[in-house]
Short mmCIF file of C-alpha atoms in Angstrom, two decimals:
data_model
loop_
_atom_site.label_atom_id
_atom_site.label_comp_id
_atom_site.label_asym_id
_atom_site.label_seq_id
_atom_site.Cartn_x
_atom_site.Cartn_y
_atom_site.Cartn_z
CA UNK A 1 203.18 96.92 127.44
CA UNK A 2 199.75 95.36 128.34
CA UNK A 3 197.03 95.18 129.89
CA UNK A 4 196.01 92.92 132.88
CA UNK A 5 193.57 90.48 133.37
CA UNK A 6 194.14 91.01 137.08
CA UNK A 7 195.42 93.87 138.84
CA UNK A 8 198.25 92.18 141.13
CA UNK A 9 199.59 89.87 139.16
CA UNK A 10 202.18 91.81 136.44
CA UNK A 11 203.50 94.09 139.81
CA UNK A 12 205.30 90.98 140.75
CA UNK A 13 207.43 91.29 136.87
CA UNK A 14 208.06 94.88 136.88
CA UNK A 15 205.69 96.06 135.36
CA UNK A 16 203.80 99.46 136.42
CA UNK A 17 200.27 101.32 136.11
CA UNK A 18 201.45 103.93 133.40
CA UNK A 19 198.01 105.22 131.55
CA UNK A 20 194.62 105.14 133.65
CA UNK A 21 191.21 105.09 132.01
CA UNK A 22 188.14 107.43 133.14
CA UNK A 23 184.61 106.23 132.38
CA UNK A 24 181.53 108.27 132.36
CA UNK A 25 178.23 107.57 133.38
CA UNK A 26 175.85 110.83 132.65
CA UNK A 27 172.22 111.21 133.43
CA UNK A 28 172.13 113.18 130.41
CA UNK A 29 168.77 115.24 131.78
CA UNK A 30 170.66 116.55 134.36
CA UNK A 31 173.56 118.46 132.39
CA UNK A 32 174.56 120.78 130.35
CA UNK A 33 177.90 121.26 128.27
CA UNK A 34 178.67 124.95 127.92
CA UNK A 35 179.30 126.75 124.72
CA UNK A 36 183.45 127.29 124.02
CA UNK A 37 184.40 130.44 122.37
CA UNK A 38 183.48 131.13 119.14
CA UNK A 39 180.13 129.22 119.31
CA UNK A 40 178.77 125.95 120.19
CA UNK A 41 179.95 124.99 117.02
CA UNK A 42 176.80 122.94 115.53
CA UNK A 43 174.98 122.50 112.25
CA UNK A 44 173.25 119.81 111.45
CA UNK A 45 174.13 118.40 107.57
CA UNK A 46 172.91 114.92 106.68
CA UNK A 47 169.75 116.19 104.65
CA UNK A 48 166.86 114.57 107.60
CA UNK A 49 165.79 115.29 110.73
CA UNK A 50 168.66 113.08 113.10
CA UNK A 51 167.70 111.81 116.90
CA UNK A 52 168.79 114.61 119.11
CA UNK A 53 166.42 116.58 117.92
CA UNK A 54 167.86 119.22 115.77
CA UNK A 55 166.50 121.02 112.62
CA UNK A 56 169.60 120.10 110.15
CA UNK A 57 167.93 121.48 106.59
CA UNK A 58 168.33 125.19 107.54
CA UNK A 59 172.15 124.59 108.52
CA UNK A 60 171.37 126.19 111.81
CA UNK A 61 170.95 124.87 115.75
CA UNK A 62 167.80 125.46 116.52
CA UNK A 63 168.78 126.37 120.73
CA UNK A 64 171.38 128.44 119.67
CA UNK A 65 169.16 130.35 116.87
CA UNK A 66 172.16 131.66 114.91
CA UNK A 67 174.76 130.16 112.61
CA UNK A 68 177.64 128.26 113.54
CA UNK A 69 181.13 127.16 111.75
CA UNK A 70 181.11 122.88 112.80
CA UNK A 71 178.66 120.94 110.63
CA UNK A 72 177.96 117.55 112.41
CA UNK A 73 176.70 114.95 109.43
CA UNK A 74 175.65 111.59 110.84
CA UNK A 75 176.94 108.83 108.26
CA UNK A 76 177.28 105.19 107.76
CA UNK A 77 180.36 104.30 109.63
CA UNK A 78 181.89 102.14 107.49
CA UNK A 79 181.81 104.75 104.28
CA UNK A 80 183.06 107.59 107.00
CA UNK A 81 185.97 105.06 108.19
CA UNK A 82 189.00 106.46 106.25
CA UNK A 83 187.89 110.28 106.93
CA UNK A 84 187.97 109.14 111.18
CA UNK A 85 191.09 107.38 110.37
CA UNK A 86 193.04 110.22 108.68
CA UNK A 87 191.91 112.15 111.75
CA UNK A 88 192.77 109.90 114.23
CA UNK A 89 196.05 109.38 112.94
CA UNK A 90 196.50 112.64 113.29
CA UNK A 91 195.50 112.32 116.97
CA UNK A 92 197.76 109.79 117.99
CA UNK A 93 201.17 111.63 118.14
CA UNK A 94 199.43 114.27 120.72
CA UNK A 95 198.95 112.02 123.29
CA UNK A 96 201.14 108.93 125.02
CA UNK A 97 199.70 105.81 125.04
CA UNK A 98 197.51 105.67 122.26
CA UNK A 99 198.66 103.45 119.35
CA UNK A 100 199.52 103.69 115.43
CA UNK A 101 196.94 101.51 114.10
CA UNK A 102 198.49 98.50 112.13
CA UNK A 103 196.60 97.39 108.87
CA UNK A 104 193.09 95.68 110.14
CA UNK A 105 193.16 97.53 113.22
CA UNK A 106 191.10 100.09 111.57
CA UNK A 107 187.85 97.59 111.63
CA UNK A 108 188.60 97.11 115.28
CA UNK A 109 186.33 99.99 116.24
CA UNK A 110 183.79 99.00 113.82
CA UNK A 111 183.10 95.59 114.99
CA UNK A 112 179.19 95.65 115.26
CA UNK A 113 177.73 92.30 115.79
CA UNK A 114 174.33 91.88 116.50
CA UNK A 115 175.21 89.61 119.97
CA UNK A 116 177.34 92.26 120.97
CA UNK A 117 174.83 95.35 121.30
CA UNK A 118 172.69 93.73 123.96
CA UNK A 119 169.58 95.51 122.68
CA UNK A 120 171.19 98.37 121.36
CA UNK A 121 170.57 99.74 117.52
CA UNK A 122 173.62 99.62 115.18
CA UNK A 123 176.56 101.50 115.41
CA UNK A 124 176.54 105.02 114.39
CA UNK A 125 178.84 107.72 113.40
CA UNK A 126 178.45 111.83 113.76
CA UNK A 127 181.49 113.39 111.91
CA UNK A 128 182.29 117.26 112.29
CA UNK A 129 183.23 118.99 109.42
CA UNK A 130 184.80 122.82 109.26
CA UNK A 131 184.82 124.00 105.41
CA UNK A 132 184.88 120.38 104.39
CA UNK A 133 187.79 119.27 106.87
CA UNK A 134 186.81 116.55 109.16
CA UNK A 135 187.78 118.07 112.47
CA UNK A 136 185.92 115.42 115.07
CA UNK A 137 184.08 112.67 115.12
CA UNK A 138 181.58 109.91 117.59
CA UNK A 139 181.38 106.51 116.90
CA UNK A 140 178.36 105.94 119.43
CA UNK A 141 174.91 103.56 119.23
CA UNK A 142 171.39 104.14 120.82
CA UNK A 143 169.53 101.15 123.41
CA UNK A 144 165.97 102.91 123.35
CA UNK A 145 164.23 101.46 126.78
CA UNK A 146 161.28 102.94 128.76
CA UNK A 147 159.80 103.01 132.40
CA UNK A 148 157.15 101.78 134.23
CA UNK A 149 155.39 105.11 133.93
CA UNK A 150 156.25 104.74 129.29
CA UNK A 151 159.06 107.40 130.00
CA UNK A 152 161.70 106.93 127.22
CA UNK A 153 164.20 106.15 129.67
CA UNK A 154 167.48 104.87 126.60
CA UNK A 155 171.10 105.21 126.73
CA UNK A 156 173.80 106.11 124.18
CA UNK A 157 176.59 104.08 124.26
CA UNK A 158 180.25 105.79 123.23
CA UNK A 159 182.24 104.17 121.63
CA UNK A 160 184.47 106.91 120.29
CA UNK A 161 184.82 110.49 120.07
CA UNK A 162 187.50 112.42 119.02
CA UNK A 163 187.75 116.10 118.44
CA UNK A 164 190.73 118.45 116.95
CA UNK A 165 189.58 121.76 118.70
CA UNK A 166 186.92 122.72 121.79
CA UNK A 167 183.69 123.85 120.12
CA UNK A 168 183.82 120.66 117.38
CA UNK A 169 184.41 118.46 120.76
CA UNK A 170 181.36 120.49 122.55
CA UNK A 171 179.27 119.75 119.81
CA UNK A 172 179.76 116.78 119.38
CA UNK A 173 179.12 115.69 123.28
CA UNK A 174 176.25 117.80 123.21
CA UNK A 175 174.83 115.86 120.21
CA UNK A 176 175.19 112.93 122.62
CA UNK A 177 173.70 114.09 125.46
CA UNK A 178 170.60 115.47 123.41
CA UNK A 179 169.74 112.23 121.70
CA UNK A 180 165.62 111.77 121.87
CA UNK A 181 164.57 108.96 123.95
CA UNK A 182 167.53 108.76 126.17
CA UNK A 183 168.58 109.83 129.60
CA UNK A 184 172.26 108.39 129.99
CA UNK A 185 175.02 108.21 128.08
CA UNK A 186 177.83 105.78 129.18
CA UNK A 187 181.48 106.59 127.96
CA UNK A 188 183.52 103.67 129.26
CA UNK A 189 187.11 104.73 128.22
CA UNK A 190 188.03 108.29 127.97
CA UNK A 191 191.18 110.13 128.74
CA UNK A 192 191.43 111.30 132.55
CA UNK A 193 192.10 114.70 131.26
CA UNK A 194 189.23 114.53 129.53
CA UNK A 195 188.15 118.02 128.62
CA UNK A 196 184.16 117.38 129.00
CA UNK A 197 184.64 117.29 132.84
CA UNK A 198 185.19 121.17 132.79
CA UNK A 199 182.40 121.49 130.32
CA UNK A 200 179.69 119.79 131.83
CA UNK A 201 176.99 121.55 133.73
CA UNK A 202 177.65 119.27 137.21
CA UNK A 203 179.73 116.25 137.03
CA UNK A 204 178.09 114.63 140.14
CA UNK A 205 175.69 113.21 137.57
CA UNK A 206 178.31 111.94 135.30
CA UNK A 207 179.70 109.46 137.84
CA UNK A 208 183.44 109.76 136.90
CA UNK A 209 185.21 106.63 137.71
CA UNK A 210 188.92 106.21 137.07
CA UNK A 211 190.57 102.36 136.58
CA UNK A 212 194.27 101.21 136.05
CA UNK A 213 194.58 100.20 132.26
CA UNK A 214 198.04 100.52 130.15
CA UNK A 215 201.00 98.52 132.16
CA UNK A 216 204.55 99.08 130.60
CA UNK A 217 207.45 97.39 131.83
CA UNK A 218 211.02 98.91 131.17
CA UNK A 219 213.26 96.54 129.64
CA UNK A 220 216.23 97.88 128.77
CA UNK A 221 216.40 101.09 130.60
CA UNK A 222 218.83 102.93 128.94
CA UNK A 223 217.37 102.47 125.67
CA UNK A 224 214.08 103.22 127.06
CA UNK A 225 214.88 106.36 128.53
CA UNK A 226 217.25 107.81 125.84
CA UNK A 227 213.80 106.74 123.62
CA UNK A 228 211.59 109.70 124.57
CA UNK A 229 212.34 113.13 125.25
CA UNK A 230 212.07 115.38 128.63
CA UNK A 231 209.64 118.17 129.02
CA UNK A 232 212.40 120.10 131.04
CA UNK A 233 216.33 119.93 130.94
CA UNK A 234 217.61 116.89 133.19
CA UNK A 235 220.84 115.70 134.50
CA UNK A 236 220.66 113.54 137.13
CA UNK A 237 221.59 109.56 138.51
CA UNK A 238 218.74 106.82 138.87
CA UNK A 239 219.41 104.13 140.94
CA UNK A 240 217.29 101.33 139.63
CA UNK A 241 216.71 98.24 141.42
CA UNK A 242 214.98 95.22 139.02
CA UNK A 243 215.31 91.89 140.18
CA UNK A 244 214.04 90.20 137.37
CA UNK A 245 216.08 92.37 134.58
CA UNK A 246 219.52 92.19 136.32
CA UNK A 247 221.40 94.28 133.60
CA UNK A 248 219.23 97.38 133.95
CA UNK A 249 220.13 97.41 138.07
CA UNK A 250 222.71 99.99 139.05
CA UNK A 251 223.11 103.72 138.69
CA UNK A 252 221.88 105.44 135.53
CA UNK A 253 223.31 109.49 134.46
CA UNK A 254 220.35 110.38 132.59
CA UNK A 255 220.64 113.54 130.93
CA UNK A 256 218.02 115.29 128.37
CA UNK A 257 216.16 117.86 127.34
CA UNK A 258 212.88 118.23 124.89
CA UNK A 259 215.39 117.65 122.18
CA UNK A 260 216.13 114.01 123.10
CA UNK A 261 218.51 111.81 125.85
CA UNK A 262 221.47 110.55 126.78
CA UNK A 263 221.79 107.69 129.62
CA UNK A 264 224.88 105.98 130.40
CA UNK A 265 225.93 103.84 133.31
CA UNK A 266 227.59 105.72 135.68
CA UNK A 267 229.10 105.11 139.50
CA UNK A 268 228.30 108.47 141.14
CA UNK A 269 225.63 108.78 143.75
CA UNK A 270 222.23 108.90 143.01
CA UNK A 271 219.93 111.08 143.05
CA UNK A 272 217.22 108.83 143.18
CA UNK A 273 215.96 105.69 143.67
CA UNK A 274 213.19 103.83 142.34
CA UNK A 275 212.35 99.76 141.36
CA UNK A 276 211.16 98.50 137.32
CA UNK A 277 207.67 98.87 137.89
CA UNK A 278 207.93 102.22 139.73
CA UNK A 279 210.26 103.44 136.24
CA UNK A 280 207.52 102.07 134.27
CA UNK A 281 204.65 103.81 135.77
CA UNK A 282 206.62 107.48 135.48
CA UNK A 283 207.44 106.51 131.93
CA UNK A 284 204.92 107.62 129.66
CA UNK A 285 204.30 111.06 132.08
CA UNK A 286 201.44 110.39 133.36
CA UNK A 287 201.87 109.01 136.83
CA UNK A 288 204.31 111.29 138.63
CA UNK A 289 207.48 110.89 140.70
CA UNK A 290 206.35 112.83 143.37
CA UNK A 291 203.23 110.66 143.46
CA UNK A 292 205.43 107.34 143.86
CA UNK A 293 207.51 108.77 146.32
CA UNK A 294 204.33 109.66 148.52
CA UNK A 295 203.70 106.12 148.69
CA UNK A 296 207.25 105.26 149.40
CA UNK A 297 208.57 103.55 145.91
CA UNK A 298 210.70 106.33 145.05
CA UNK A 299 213.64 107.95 147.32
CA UNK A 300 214.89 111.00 147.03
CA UNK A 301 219.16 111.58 147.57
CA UNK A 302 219.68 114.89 146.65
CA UNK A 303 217.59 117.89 147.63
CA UNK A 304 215.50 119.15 144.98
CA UNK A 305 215.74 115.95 142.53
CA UNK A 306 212.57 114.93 142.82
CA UNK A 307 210.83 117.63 141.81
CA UNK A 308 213.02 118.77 138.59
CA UNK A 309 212.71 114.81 137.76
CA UNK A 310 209.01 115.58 137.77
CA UNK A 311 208.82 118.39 135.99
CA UNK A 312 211.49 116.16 133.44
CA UNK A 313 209.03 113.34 133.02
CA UNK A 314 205.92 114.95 132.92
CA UNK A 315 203.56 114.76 129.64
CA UNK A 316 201.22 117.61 129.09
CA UNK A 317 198.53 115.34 128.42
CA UNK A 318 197.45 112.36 130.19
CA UNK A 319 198.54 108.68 128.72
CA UNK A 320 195.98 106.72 127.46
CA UNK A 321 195.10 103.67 125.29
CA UNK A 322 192.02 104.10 123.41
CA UNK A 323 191.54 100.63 122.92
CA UNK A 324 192.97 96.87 123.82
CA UNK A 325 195.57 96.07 121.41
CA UNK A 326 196.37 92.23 122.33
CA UNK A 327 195.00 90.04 119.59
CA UNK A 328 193.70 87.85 122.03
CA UNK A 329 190.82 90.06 123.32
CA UNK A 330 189.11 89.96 119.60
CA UNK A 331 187.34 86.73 120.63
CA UNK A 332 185.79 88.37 123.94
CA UNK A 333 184.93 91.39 121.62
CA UNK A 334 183.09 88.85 119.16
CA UNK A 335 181.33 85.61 119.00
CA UNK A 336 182.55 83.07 116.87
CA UNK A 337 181.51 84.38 113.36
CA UNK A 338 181.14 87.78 113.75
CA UNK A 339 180.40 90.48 111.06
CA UNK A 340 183.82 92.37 110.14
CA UNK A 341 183.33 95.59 108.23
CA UNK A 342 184.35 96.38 104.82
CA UNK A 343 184.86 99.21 102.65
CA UNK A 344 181.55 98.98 101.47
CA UNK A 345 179.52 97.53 104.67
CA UNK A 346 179.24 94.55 106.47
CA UNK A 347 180.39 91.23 105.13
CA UNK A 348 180.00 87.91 107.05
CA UNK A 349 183.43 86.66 107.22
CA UNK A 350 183.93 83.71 109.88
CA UNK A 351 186.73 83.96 112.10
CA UNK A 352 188.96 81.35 112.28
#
């Protein structure tokens, strides 16, 4: 798996588009998010008066006028970063793509130095709480600019934001979105299922753009596709053409179920065709057969194949990778030196 520095290049090795990215751009005046089920799910608990505007001593949202069940606190994020860990790691097995973070990776998201915010405050972090359970969180930080006309004209920047059910996720957006002094808020990697598009008052002002971003190349294919399980029952042949990776060409019985796989090398016909990169793109669910064989890189043999092989692959939510995991993209991320978080706060450590 990777990600490329340029779009063309890894096609040539096999390697396929598997998880896309969606990136936000909201003119935060302009929208609304609407209130899930149950309530929007907001009260303010961090003992002061925070940006967006919300009374948070009477543990009630002041639009709504009632009580609600999520309590938003806004806290350091380095004394909040095990809480947001727990609950990301929690997170991760729900969705393809994203990654098991490895010891250090936790700081990754923390990584705050002062050249990087480009005239932004310091990072932030709203956590939502139900009865004391951390059920969401934003990792997020404020540029405060102004017109011509002295119109508080900032942005919040999103880092992260990750929610357990719909009305901590709500609230949390729409504690985002409400931040004084600011009229945009820029999310630059999000899901492409991502749930705020069918909360939001009018996503024409939220400028949804979607990019390629997690590549994964199949190298061994029957161990890859034994590996995962099937969201249907399948039992039928691949025949996979890969150049590069001679001993995964041929014809492939693939048989499975949401229980696990079996695939073995087999002679009889196939049932469909397909090259590496085409395999690798399908692989994590979230780029479709059908899809491929619009464009021509998948063939259909038998009648009815392709779509039981879609149904078979599919992922009920989108792949994605919530952030770059090559070691090599820390030094863009930083200037030489940078401030890496601790347990306790910032501590200048050089990097070598």
């Amino acid at each position: 798996m990777l990600t490329a520095s340029e779009a063309p290049i890894y096609g040539r090795f096999g390697y396929g588009v598997a998880a896309r990215q969606l990136s936000l751009d909201i003119a935060s005046r302009r929208v609304r998010i609407a209130t899930p089920p149950g309530g929007d799910g907001l009260v303010g608990h961090d003992g002061r008066d925070v940006h967006d505007g919300r009374d948070v001593h009477d543990g009630r949202d002041r639009d709504a006028g009632r009580d609600t069940g999520i309590e938003l606190t806004v806290e350091d994020p380095h004394k909040s970063l095990g809480a947001c860990e727990e609950f990301y790691a929690r997170q991760v097995p729900l969705r393809p793509g994203m990654l098991t973070r490895a010891d250090g990776w936790e700081l990754l998201p923390l990584l705050d130095p002062p050249a990087w915010r480009q005239g932004a405050a310091p990072l932030e972090c709203v956590v939502a709480r139900v009865d004391g359970e951390v059920v969401g969180y934003a990792r997020y930080a404020v540029a405060v600019d102004w017109s011509h006309t002295n119109t508080a004209e900032g942005t919040v920047r999103v880092r992260d934001i990750e929610a357990r059910d719909p009305r901590a996720y709500a609230a949390l957006w729409r504690f985002l979105l409400e931040t004084d002094l600011t009229s945009r808020v820029i999310a630059p990697n999000r899901p492409v299922d991502e749930p705020f598009l069918h909360l939001v008052s009018d996503v024409r002002h939220c400028t949804p753009t979607v990019l390629d971003s997690l590549y994964v190349r199949v190298v061994d294919a029957p161990v890859a596709l034994t590996a995962r399980t099937y969201a249907a029952a399948i039992d039928l042949v691949l025949e996979l053409d890969d150049p590069l990776a001679p001993w995964n060409r041929g014809r492939w019985r693939l048989t499975g179920d949401t229980a696990g796989a079996v695939c073995t090398r087999t002679y009889d016909a196939p049932d469909l065709s397909l090259d590496a990169a085409a395999l690798g793109s399908v692989y994590l669910g979230g780029v479709t057969l059908t899809e491929l064989a619009g464009a021509g890189r998948v063939r259909e043999h038998r009648p009815g194949a392709l779509a039981a092989a879609t149904t078979a692959f599919a992922s009920a939510t989108a792949p994605w990778m919530p952030y770059a995991f090559c070691r090599s993209l820390l030094p863009r991320l930083c200037p030489p030196g940078p401030v890496l978080p601790t347990e306790d706060g910032p501590e200048p450590v050089r990097r070598q």
